[in-house]
Coordinates of C-alpha atoms and ligand atoms in Angstrom, one line a residue:
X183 CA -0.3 -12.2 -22.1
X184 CA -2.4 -15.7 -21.5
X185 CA -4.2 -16.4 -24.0
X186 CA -8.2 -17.9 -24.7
X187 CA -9.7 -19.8 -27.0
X188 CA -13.6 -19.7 -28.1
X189 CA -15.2 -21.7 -29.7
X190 CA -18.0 -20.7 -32.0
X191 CA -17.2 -17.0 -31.3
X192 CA -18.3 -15.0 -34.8
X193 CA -21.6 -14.7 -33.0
X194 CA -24.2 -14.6 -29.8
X195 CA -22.9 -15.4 -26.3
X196 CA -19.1 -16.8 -28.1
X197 CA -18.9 -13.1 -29.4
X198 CA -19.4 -11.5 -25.8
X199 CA -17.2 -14.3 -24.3
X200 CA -14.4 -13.3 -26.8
X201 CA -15.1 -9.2 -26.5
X202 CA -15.4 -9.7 -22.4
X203 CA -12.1 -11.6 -22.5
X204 CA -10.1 -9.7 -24.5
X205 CA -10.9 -6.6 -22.3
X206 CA -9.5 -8.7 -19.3
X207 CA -6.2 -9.2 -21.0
X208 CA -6.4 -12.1 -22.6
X209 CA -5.1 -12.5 -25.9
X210 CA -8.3 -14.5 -28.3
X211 CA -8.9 -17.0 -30.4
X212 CA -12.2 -16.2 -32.4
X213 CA -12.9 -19.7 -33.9
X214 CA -15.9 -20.9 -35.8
X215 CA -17.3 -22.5 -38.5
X216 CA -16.4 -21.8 -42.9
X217 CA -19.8 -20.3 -43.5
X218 CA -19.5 -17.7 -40.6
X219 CA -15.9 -16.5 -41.9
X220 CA -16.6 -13.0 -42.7
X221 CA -18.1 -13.0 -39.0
X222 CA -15.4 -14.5 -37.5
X223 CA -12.9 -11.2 -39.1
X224 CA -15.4 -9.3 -37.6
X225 CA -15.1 -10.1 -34.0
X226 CA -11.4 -10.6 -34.8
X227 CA -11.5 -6.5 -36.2
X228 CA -13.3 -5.3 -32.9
X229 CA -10.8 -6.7 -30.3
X230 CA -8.0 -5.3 -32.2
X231 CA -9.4 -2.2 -32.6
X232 CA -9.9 -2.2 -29.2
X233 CA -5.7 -1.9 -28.8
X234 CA -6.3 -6.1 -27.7
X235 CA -4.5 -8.6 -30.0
X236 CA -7.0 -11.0 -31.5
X237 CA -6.7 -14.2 -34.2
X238 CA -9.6 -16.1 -36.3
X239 CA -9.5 -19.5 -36.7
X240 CA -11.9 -21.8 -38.8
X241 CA -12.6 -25.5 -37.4
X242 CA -15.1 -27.5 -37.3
X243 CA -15.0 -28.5 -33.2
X244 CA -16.5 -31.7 -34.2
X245 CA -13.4 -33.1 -36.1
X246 CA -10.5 -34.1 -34.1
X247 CA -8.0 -32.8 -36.8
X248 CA -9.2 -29.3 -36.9
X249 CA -9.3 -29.3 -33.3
X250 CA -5.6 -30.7 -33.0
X251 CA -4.9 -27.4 -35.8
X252 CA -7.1 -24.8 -33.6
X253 CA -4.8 -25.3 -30.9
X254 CA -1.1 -25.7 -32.5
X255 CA -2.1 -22.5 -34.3
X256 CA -3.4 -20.8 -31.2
X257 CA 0.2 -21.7 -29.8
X258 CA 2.5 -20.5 -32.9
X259 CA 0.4 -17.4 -32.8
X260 CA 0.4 -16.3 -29.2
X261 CA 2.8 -18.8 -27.4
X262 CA 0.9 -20.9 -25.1
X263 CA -2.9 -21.8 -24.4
X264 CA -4.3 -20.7 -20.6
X265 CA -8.1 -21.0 -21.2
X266 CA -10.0 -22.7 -23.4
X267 CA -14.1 -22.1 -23.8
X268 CA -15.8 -24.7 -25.4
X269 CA -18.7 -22.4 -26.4
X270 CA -19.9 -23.7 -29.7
X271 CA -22.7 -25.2 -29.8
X272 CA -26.1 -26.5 -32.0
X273 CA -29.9 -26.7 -31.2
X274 CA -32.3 -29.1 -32.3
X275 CA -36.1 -29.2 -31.8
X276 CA -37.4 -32.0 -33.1
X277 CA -39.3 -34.5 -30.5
X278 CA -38.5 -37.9 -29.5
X279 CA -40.5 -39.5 -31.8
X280 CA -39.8 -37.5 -34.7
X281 CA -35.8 -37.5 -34.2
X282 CA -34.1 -39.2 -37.0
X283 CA -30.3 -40.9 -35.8
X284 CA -28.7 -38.4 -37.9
X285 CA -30.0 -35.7 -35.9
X286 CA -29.1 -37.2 -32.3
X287 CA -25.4 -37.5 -33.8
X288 CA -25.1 -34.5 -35.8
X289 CA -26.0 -32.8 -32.2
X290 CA -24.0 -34.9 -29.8
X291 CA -21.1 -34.4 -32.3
X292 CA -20.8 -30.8 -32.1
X293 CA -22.6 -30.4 -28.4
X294 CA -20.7 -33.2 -26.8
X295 CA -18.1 -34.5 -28.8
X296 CA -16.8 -31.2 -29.4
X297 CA -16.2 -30.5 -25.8
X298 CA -14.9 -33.4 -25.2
X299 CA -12.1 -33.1 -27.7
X300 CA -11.5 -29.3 -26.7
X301 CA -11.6 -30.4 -22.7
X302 CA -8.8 -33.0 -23.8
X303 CA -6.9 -31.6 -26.5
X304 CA -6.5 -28.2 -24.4
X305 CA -5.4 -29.9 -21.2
X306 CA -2.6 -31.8 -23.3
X307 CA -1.0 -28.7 -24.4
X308 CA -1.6 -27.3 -20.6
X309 CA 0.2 -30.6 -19.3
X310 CA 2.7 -30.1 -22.2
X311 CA 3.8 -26.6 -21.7
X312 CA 4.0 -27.3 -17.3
X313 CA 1.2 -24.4 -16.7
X314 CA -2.1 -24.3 -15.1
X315 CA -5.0 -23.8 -17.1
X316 CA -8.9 -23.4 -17.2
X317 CA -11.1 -25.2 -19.3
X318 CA -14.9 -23.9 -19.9
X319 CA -17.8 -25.9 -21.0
X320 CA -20.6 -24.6 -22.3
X321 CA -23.8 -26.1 -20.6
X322 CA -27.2 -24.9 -20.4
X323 CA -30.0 -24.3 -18.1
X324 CA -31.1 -27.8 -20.0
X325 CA -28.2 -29.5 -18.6
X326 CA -30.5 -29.4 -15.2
X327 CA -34.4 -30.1 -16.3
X328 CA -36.0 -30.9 -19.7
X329 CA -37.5 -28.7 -22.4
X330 CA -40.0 -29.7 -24.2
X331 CA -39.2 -31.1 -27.8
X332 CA -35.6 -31.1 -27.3
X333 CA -34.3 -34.4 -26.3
X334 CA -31.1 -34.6 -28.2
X335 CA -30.0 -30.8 -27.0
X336 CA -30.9 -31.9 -23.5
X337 CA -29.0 -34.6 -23.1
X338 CA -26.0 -33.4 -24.7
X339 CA -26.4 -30.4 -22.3
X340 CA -26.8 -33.1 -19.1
X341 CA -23.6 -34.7 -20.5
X342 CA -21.4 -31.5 -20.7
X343 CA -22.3 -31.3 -16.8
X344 CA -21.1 -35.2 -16.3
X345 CA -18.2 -34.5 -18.8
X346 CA -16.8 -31.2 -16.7
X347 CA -17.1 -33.3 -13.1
X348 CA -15.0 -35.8 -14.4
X349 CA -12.5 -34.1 -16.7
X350 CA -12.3 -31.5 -13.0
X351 CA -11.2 -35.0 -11.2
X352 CA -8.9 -36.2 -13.6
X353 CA -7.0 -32.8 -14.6
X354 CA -6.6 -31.2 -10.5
X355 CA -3.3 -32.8 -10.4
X356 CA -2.2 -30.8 -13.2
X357 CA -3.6 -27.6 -11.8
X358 CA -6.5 -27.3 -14.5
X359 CA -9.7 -26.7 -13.4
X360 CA -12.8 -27.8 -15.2
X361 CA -15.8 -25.2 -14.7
X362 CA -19.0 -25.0 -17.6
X363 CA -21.6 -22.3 -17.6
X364 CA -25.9 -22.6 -18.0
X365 CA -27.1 -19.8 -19.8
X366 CA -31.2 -19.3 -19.6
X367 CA -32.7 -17.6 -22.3
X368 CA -30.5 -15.7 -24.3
X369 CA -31.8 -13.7 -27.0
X370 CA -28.7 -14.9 -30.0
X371 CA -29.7 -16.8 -33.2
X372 CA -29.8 -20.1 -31.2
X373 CA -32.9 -18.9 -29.5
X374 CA -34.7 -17.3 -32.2
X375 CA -35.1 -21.2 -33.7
X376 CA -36.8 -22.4 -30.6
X377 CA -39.1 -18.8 -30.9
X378 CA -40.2 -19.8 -34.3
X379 CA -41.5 -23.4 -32.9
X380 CA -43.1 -21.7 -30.1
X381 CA -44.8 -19.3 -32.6
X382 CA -46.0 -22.5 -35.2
X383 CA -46.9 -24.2 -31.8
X384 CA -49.4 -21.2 -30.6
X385 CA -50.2 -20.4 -34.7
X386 CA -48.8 -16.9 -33.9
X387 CA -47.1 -15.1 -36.4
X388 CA -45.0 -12.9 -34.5
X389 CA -42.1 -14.6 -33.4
X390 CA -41.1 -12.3 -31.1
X391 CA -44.4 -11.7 -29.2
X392 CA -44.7 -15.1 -28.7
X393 CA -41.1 -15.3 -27.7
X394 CA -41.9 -12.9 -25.5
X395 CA -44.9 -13.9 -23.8
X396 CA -43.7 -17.5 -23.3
X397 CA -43.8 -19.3 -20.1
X398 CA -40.1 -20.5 -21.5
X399 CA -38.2 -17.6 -21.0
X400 CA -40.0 -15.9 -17.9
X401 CA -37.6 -15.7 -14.8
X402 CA -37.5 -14.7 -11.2
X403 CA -35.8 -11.3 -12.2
X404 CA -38.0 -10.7 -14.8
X405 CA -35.6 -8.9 -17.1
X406 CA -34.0 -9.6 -20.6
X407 CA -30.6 -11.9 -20.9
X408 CA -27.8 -11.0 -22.8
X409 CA -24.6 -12.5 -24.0
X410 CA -23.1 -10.1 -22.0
X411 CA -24.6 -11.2 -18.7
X412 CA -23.2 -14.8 -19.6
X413 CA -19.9 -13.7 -20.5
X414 CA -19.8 -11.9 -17.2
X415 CA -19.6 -15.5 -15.7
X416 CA -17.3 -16.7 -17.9
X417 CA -14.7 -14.0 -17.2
X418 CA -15.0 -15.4 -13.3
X419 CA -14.3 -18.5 -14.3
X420 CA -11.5 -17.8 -16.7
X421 CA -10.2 -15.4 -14.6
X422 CA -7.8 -16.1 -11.0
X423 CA -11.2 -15.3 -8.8
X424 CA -12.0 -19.2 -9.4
X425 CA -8.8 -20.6 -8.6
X426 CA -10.4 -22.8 -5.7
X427 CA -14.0 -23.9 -8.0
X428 CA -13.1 -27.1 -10.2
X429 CA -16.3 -29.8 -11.7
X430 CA -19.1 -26.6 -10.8
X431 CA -21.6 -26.0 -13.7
X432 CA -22.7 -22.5 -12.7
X433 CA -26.6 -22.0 -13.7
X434 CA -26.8 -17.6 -15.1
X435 CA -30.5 -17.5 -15.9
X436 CA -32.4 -14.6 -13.8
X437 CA -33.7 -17.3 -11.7
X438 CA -35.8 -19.1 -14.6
X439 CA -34.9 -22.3 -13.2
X440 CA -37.0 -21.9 -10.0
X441 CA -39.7 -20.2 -12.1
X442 CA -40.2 -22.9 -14.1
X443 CA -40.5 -24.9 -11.2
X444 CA -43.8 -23.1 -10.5
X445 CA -44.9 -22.7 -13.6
X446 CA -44.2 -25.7 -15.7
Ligands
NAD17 N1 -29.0 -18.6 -26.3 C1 -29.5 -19.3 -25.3 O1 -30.6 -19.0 -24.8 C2 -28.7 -20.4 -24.8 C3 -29.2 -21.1 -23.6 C4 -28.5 -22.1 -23.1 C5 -27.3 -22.5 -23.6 N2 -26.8 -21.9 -24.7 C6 -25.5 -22.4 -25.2 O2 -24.6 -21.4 -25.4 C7 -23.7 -21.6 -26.5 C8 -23.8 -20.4 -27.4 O3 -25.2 -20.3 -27.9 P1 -25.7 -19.0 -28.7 O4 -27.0 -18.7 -28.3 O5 -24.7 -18.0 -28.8 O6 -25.8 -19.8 -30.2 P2 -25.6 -19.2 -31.6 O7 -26.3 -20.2 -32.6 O8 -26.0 -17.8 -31.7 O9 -24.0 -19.3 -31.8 C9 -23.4 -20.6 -31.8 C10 -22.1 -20.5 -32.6 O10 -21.5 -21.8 -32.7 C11 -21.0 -22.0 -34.0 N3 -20.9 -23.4 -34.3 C12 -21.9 -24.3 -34.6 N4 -21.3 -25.5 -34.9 C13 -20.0 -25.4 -34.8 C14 -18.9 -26.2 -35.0 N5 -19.1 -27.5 -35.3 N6 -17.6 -25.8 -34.8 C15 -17.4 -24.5 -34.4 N7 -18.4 -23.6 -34.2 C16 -19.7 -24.0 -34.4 C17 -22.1 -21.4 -34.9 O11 -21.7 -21.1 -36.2 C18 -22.4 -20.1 -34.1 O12 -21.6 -19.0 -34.5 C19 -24.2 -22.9 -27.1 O13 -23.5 -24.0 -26.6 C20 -25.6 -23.1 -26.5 O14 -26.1 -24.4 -26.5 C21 -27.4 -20.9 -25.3

């Protein structure tokens, strides 16, 4: 079976990822952080009870040692590594002015650092075991134009995009391609922080009316997003139906780009 890593799984869109690709064969890795263990077993429980084979992992994808253990213990558990999804990642609202340096690095560690060191450390073992491979980034629909109040999210977003052209150049030779996805709005945890500052910013109190009702989210198709709808994507570009796509960052948003567009 090959097998998949994803990172920052226990939850939101890295919990459908992981549930999408198990059901297309692949053997996963659930990883994420200590405090979202009991989580983690829990997306480990439903693959396997789903007849799929399944393994938790706890690392911390900003820390080049627990990345270098998330994947020699992905290979002594299933044998090899095929796809890796660099999924896990951090948002963080606070405006240019207002943005302290810890916060810029605390984000760029996890949101660009983190990729980084799974891009690399997964093609390694790729190059190391002679195989072709896929390597997934996670972007974001801010990887392509601002949002408001978000500058350290945004850029790391606009870096994944830069990071996953390049890595694509470097790695063809090996037969690894280099892909990364831009989610819109996706109603997980993640986007339930950047409800409540639209709610303080309108002084309503319902976080999800004004969630809702937010120029933010609206989109050509006019319909809900779901983890599901991203991991849909994902699956494409883990899966042999990309072979020929290498350095694309695929934008899945119901057409909120263009929306915004006319209604900034
Ligand atoms: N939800 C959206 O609307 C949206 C939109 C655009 C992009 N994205 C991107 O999609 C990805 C998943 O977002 P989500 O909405 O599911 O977020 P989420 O907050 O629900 O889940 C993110 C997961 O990453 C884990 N994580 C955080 N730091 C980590 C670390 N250092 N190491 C390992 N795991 C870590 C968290 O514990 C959490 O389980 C993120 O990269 C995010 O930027 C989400």
């Amino acid at each position: 079976m090959p097998t998949a890593i994803v990172t920052g799984a226990s939850r939101g869109i890295g919990r459908g990822i992981a549930l999408r690709l198990a059901s297309d064969g692949f053997d996963v890795v659930v990883n994420d952080i200590v405090q979202q263990k009991d989580h983690i077993e829990n997306v480990v429980s439903e693959i396997e009870q789903s007849g799929k084979r399944a393994h938790g992992i706890v690392a911390d994808v900003s820390k080049q040692a627990d990345v270098e253990r998330l994947i020699s213990e992905t290979v002594k558990t299933f044998g090899q590594l095929d796809v890796m999804v660099a999924n896990a990642g951090i948002l963080e609202t606070t405006s240019l002015l207002e943005l302290t340096t810890e916060q810029w690095d605390h984000v760029m560690g996890i949101n660009l650092r983190g990729v980084f060191l799974c891009y690399s450390m997964a093609a390694g073992q790729m190059i190391k075991q002679k195989t072709k491979g896929k390597l997934i980034g996670a972007c974001s629909i801010s990887g392509y134009r601002p949002s408001g109040k978000a500058p350290a999210y945004c850029t790391s977003k606009w870096a994944v995009r830069g990071l996953t052209q390049t890595a694509a150049l470097e790695l063809g030779e090996h037969g690894i391609t280099v892909n990364a996805y831009c989610p819109g709005s996706v109603k997980t945890d993640m986007s339930t922080v950047f409800a409540k500052r639209l709610a303080k910013e309108q002084k309503d109190a319902n976080v999800d009316e004004a969630y809702k009702t937010s120029s933010h989210r609206k989109n050509a198709l006019n319909q809900e997003l779901f983890p599901e709808d991203i991991a849909s994507l994902v699956s494409f570009l883990a899966g042999k139906d990309s072979n020929a796509m290498t350095g694309q960052t695929m934008i899945c948003d119901g057409g909120m780009y263009f929306t915004y567009l006319l209604c900034p």
